[in-house]
Short mmCIF file of C-alpha atoms in Angstrom, two decimals:
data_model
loop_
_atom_site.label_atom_id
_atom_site.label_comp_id
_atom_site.label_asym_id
_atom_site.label_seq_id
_atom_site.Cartn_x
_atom_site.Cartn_y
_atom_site.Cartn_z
CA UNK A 107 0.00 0.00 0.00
CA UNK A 108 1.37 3.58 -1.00
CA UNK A 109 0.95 6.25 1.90
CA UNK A 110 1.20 9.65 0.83
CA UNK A 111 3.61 11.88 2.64
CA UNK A 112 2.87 16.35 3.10
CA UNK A 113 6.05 17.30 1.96
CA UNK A 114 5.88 20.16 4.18
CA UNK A 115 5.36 18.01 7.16
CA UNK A 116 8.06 15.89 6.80
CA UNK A 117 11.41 15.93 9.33
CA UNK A 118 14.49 14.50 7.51
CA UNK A 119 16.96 12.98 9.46
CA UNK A 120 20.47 12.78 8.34
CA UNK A 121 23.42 11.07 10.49
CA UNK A 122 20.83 10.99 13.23
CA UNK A 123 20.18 14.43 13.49
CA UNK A 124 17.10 15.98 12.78
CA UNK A 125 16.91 18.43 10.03
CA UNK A 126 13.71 21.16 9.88
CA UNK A 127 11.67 21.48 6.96
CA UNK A 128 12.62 24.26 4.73
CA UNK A 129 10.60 27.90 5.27
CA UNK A 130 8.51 28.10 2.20
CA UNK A 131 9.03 31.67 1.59
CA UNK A 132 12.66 30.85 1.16
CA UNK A 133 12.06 28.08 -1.47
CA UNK A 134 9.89 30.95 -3.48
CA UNK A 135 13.55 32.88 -3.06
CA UNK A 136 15.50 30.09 -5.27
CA UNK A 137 15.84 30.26 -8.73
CA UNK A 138 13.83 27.89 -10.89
CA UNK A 139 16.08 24.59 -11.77
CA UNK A 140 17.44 24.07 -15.34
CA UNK A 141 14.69 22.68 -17.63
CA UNK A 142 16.95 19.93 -18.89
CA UNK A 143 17.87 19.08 -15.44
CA UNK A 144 14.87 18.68 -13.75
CA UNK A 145 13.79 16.19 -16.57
CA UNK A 146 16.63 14.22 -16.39
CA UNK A 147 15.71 14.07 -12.58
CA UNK A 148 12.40 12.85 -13.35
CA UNK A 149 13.07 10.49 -16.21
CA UNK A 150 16.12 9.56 -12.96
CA UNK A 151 13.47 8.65 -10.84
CA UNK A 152 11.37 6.75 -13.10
CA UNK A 153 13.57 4.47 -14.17
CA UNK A 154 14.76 4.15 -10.67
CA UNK A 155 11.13 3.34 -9.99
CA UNK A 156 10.83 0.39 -12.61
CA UNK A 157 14.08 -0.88 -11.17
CA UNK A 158 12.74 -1.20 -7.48
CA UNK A 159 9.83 -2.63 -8.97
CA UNK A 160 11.20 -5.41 -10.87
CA UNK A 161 13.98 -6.50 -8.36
CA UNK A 162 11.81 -6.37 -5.35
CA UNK A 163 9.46 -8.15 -6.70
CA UNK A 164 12.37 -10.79 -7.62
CA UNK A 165 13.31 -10.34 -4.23
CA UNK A 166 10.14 -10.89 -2.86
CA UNK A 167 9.27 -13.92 -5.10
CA UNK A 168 12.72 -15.39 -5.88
CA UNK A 169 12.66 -17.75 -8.90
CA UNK A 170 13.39 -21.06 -7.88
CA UNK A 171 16.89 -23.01 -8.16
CA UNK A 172 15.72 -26.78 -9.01
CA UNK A 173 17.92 -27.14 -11.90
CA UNK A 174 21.12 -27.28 -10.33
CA UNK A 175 20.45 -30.93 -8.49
CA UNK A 176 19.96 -29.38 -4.93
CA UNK A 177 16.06 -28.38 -4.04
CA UNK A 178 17.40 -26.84 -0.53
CA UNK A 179 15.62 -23.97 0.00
CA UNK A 180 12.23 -24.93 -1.34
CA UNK A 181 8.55 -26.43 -1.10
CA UNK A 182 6.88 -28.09 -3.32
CA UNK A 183 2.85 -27.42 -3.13
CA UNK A 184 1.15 -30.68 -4.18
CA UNK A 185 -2.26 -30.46 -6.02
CA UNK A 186 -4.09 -33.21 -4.57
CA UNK A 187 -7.86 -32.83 -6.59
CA UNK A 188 -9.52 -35.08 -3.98
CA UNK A 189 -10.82 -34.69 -0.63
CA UNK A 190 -8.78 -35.22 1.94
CA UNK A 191 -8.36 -38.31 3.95
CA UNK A 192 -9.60 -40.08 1.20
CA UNK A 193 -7.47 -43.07 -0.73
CA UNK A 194 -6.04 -40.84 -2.92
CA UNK A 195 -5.07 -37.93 -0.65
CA UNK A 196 -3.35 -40.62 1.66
CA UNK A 197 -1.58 -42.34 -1.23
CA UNK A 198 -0.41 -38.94 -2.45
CA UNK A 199 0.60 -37.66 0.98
CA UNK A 200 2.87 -40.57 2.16
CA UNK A 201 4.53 -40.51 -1.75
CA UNK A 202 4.91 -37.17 -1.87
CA UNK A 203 6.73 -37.08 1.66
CA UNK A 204 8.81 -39.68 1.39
CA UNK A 205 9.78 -37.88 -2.10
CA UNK A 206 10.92 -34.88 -0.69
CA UNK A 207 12.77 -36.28 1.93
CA UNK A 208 14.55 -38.33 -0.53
CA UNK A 209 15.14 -34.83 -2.74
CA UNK A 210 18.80 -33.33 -2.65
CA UNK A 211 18.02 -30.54 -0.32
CA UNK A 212 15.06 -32.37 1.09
CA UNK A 213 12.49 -29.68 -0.01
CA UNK A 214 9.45 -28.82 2.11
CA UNK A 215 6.02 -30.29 1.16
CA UNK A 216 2.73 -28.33 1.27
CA UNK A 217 -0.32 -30.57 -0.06
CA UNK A 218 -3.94 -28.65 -0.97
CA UNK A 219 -6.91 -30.30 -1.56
CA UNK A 220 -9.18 -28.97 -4.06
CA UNK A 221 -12.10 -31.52 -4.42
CA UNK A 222 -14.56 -29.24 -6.07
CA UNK A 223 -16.12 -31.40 -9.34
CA UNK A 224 -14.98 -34.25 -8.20
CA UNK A 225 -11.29 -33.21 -8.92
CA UNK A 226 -11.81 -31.40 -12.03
CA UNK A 227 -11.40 -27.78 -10.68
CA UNK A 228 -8.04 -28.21 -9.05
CA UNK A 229 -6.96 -30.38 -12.00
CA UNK A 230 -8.01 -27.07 -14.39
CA UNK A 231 -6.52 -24.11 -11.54
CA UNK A 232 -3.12 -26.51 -11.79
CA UNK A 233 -3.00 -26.49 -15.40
CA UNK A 234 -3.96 -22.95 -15.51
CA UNK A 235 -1.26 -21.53 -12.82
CA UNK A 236 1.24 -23.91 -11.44
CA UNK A 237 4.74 -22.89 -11.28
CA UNK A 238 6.83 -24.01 -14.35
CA UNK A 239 10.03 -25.03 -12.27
CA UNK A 240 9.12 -28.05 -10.52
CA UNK A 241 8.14 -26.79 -6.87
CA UNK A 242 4.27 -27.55 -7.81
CA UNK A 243 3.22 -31.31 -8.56
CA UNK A 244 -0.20 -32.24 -9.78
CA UNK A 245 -1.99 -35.56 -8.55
CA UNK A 246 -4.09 -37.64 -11.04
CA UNK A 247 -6.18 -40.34 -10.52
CA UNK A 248 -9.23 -42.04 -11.72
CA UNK A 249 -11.50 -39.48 -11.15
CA UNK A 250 -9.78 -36.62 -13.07
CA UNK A 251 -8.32 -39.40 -15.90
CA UNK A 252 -11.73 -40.35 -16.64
CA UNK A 253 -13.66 -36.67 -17.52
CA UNK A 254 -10.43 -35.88 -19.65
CA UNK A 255 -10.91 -39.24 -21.51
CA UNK A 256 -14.49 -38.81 -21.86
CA UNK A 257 -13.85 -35.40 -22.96
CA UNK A 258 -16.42 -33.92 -20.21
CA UNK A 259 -16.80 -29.94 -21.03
CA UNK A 260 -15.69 -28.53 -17.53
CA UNK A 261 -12.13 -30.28 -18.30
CA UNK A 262 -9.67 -27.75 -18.92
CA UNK A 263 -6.88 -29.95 -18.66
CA UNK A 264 -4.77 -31.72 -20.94
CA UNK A 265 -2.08 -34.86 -19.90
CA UNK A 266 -0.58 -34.29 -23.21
CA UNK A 267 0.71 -30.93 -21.97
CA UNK A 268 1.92 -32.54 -18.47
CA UNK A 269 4.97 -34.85 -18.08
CA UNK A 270 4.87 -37.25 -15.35
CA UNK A 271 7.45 -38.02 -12.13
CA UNK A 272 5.66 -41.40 -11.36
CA UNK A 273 3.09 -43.44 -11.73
CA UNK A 274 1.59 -46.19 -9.49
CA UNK A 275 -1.39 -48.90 -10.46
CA UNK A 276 -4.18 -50.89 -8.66
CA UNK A 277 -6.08 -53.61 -10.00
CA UNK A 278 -9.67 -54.91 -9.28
CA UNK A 279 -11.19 -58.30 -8.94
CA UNK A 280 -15.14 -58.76 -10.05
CA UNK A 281 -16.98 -61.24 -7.73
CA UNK A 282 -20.73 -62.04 -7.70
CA UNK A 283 -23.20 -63.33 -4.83
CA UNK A 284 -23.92 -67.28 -4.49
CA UNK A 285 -27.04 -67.34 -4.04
CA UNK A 286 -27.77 -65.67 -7.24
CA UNK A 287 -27.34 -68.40 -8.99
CA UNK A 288 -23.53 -67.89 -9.53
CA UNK A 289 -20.98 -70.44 -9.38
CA UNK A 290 -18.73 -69.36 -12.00
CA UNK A 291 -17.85 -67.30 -15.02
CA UNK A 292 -20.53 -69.27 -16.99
CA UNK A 293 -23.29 -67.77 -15.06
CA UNK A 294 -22.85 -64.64 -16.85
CA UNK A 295 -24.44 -65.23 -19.81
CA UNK A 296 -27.61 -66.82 -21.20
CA UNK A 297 -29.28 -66.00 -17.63
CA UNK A 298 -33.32 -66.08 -16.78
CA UNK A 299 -33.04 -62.90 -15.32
CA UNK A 300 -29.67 -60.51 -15.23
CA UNK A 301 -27.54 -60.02 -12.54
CA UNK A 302 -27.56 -56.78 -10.77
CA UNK A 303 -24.52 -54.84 -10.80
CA UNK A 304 -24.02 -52.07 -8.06
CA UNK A 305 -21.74 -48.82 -9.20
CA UNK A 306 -21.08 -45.32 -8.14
CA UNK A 307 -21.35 -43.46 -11.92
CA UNK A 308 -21.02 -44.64 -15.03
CA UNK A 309 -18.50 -42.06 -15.75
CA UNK A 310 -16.30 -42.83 -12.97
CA UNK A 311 -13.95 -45.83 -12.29
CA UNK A 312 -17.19 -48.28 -12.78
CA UNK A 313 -16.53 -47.46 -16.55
CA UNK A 314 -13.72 -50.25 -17.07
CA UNK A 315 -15.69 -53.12 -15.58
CA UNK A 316 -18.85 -52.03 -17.77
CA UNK A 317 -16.62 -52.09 -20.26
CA UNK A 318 -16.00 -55.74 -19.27
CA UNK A 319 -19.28 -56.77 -18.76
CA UNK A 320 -20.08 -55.65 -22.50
CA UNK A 321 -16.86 -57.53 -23.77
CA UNK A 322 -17.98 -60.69 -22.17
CA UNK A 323 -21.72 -60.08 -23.27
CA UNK A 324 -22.32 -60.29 -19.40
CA UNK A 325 -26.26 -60.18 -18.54
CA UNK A 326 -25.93 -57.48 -16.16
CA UNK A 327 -28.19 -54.29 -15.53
CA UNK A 328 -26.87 -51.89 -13.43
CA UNK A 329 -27.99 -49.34 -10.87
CA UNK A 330 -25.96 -46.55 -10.08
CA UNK A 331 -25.90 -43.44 -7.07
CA UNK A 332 -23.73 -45.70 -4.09
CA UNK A 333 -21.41 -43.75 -2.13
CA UNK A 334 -18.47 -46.00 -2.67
CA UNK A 335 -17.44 -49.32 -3.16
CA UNK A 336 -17.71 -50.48 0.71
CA UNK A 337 -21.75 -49.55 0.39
CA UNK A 338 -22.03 -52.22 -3.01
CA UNK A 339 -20.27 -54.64 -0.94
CA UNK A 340 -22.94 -54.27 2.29
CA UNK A 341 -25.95 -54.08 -0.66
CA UNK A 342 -24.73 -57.57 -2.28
CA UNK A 343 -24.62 -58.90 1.56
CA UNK A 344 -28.00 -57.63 1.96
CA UNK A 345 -28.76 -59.87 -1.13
CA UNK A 346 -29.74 -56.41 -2.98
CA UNK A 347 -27.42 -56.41 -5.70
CA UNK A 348 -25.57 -59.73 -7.47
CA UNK A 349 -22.18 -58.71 -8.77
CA UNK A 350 -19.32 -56.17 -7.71
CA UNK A 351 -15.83 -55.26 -8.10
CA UNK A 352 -13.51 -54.61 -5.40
CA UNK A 353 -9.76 -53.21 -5.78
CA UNK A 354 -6.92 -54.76 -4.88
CA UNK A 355 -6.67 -52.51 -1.09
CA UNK A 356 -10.32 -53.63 -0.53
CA UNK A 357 -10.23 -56.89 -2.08
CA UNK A 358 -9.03 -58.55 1.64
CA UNK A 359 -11.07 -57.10 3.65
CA UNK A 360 -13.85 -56.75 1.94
CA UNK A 361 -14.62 -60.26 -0.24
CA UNK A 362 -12.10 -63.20 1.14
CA UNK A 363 -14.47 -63.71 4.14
CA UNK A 364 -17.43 -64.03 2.20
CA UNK A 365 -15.89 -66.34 -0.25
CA UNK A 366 -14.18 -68.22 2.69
CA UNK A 367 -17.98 -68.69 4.07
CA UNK A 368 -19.32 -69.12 0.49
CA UNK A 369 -21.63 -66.24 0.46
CA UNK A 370 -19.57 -64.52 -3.19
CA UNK A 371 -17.56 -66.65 -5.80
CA UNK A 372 -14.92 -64.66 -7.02
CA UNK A 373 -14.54 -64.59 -10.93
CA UNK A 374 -11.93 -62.68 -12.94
CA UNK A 375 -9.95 -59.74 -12.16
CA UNK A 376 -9.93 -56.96 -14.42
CA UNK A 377 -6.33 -57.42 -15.42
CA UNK A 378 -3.05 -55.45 -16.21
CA UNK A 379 -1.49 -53.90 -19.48
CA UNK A 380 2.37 -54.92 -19.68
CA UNK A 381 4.97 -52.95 -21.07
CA UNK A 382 4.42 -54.60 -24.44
CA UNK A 383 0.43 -53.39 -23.94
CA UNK A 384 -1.02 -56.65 -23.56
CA UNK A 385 -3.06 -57.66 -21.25
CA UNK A 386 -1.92 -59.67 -18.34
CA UNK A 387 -2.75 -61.69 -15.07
CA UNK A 388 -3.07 -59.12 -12.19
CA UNK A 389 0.11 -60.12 -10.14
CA UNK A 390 -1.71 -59.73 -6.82
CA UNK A 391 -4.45 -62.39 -8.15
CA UNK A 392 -2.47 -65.43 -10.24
CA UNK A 393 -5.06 -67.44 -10.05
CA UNK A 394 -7.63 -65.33 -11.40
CA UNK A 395 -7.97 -65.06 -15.62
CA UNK A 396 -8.37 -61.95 -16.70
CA UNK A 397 -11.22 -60.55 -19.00
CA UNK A 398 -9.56 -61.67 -22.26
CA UNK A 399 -9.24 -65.20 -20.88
CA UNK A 400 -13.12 -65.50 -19.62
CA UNK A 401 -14.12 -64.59 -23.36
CA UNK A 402 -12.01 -67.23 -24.60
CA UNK A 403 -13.38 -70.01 -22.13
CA UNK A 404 -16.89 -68.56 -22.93
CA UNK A 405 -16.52 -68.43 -26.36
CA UNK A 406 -13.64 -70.49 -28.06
CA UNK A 407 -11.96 -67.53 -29.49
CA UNK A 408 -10.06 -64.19 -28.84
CA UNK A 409 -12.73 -60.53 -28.62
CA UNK A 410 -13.46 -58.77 -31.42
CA UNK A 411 -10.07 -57.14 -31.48
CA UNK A 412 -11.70 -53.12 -31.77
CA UNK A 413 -13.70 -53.97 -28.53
CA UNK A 414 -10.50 -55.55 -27.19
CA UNK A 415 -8.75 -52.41 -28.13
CA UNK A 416 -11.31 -50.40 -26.47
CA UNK A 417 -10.95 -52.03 -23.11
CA UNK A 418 -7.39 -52.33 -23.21
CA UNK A 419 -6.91 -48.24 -23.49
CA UNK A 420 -9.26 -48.35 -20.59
CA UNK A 421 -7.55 -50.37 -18.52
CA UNK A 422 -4.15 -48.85 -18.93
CA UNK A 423 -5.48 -45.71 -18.24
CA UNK A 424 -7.61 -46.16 -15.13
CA UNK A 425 -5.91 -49.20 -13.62
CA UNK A 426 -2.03 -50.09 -14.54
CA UNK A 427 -1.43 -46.15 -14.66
CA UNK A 428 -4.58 -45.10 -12.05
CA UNK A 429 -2.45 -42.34 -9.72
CA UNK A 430 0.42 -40.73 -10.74
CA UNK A 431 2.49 -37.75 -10.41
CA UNK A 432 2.68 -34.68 -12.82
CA UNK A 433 4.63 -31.15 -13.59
CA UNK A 434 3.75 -28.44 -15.85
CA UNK A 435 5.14 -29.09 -19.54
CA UNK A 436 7.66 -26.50 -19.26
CA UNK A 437 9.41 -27.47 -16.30
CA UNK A 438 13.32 -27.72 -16.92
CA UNK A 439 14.40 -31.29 -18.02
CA UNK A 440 16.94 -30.91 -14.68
CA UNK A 441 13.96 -30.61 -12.47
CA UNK A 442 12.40 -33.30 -13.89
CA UNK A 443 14.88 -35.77 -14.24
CA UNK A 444 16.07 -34.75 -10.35
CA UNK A 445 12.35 -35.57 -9.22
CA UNK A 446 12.01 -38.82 -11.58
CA UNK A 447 15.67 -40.06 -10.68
CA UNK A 448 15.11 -40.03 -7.21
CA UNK A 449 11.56 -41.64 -7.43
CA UNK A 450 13.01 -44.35 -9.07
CA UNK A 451 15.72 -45.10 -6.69
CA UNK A 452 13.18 -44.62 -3.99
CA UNK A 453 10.97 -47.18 -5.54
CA UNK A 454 13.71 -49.58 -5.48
CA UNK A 455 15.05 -49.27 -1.79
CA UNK A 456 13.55 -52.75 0.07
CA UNK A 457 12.95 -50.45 3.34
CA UNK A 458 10.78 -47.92 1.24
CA UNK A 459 8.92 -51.30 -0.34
CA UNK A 460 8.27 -52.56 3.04
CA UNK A 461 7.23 -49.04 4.41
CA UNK A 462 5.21 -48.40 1.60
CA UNK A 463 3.49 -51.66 0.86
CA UNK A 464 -0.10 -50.99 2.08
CA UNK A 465 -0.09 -48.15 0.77
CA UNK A 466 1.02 -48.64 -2.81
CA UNK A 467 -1.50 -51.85 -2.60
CA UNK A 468 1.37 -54.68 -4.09
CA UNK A 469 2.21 -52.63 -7.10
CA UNK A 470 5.61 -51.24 -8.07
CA UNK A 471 5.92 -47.47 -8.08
CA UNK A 472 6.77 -47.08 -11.94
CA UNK A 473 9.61 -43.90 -12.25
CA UNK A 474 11.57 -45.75 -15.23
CA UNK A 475 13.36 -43.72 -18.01
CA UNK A 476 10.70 -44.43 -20.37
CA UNK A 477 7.70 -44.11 -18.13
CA UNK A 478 6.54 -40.60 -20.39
CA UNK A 479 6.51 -42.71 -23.67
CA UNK A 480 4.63 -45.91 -22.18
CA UNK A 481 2.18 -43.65 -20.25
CA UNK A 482 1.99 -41.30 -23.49
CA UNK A 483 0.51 -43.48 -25.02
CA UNK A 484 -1.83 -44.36 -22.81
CA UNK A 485 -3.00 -41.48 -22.52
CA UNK A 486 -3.39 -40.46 -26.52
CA UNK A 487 -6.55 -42.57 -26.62
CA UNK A 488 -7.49 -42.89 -30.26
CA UNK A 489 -11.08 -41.19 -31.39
CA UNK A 490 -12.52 -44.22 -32.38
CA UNK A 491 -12.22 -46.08 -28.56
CA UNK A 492 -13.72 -42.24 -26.84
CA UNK A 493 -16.37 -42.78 -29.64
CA UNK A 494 -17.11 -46.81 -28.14
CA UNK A 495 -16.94 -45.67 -24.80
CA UNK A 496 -19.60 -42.75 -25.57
CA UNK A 497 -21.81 -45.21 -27.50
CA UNK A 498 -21.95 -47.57 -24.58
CA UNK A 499 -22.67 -45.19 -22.12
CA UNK A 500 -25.45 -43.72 -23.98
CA UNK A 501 -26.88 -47.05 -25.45
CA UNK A 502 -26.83 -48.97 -22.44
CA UNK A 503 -27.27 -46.39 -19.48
CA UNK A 504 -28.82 -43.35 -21.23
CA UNK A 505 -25.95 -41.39 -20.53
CA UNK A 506 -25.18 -38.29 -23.33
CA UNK A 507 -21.75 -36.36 -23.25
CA UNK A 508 -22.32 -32.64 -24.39
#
């Protein structure tokens, strides 16, 4: 704020002696400065002015030195577009921290939660205004990867225009109640009456396993509006919905008892996409086939391979790459190669492994050299699988993207 000062009014002090204003009169008495002077003075002062301006800003908000291998000195401010306290905020806290301790110059860590449309907002004020020198890190997850896939029109974001630190997955296993007549994976189809299915929204991380359902032909209807998974577990106890899908955190507590007692029959996980992007037995769940495999025992031969293609790009993006890590595009290569480098050795320490295990829910936190290519291209989905996923959600649950 600028205060304005009565010249006449004022006391200067010089060497610490105080020196009285001069009499008016005897200013009138002075002759009138040189013309050329005085705006010399002026133009002086002006650029004097600029200068103050410019450097105390700097001085006030000092660019930041990440590009010399040391982040000493700094905080990072970690978008986290989630509530907080929820799995995603606590995956992202305990990553995040354990990051910047590991950091040259162990950087400080300040996480905000922005949770406003379901994690679109802070996804759009991050892409918008984050810092371009790696001291602010953006959080994705299945919530914000889904919208942008979808292409939902409050998304302002665009991964293409992000480059990523680290990535970690999840996986999810689909199970189904006994006494609905379900013993195993051929009780999907060719059914007297479907099976219920019990999701959240269509357009959240339910999408992949309706995917699945329509691979396999699945007689399912669903109903949607639960509050979370844990709810659609209690309904299918209840005997009030048939099938579910529970991810690999949940899985444990959630579904062994029941299939220990025989009340659910567990019947395929949704898989993983290896490096070479096919799809794969979840690691966590060996014994479980995937998707592909179910379609084959149904069926005697591989999917359709567009519908294949479809669900694949699905599962890559909401499952083998669900959370990861993101700076702005422009952020220096050094500042992103510090943060990546040290992930990756971090991800490889046993003690952080064992530390970290619950939390990263049996899955390897992915920092490799070539994790921007492989996640890349996960995340260029091709027009034609947006344009199945659309039809599907508007054929079979009445959903319409504007």
């Amino acid at each position: 704020m600028t205060q304005h000062v009565d010249l006449e009014d004022v006391t200067a002090e010089t060497d610490g002696s105080a020196v009285p204003t001069q009499d008016p009169q005897a200013a009138e008495d002075r002759a009138a400065p040189n013309p050329r002077l005085a705006a010399a003075v002026v133009a002086g002062f002006a650029a004097l002015a600029v200068g103050v301006s410019v450097l105390g800003g700097d001085l006030l908000n000092p660019a930041a030195s990440t590009t010399d291998g040391d982040y000493a000195g700094e905080t990072v401010e970690l978008m986290i577009p989630l509530a907080e306290g929820g799995g995603t905020d606590t995956w992202a806290r305990f990553v995040a921290t354990e990051l910047t301790h590991e950091v040259p110059g162990s950087p400080g860590l300040a996480p905000v939660n922005d949770d406003g449309g379901e994690g679109i907002l802070g996804t759009n004020h991050f892409m918008s205004s984050a810092r371009t020198d790696g001291t602010e890190v953006l959080v994705s997850t299945a919530s914000t990867v889904v919208p942008y896939l979808l292409d939902m029109p409050a998304v302002r974001y665009d991964f293409a225009e992000l480059r990523p630190i680290l990535a970690n997955g999840t996986g999810a296993v689909v199970y189904a109640r006994s006494a609905a007549g379900v013993t195993g994976v051929e009780d999907l189809v060719d059914r007297d009456r479907p099976l219920v299915f019990g999701g959240i929204a269509a357009t959240s991380l339910d999408l992949t396993t309706l995917l699945a359902f329509d691979l396999l032909g699945a007689d399912v209807e669903s109903t949607f509006g639960f509050e979370g998974r844990g709810p659609v577990n209690l309904a299918l106890q209840r005997g009030e919905v048939d099938i579910d899908y529970q991810t690999t955190s949940s899985y444990g507590p959630a579904v062994e008892p029941l299939v220990e007692d025989g009340t659910a029959v567990p019947l395929f996980s949704l898989g993983q996409v290896d490096e070479s992007g096919e799809i794969v037995r979840d690691p966590n769940f060996p014994d479980l086939p995937t998707v592909v495999e179910v379609y084959e025992e149904l069926n005697g031969e591989q999917p359709d391979p567009d519908a294949l293609a479809t669900y694949r790009a699905i599962l890559a993006l909401t499952y083998t790459y669900q959370k990861a890590l993101w700076v702005p595009e422009d952020t220096p290569d050094e500042a992103l190669e510090l943060l990546r480098s040290t992930a990756e050795d971090m991800g490889a320490d046993p003690e952080f492994q064992e530390a970290a295990a619950e939390v990263l829910g049996g899955y390897p936190l992915d920092a490799s050299p070539d994790l921007a290519e492989r996640i890349g291209d996960a995340y260029r989905v091709d027009d034609s699988v947006r344009e199945d996923v659309l039809e599907l959600l508007e054929t079979d649950h009445d959903i319409t993207i504007d």
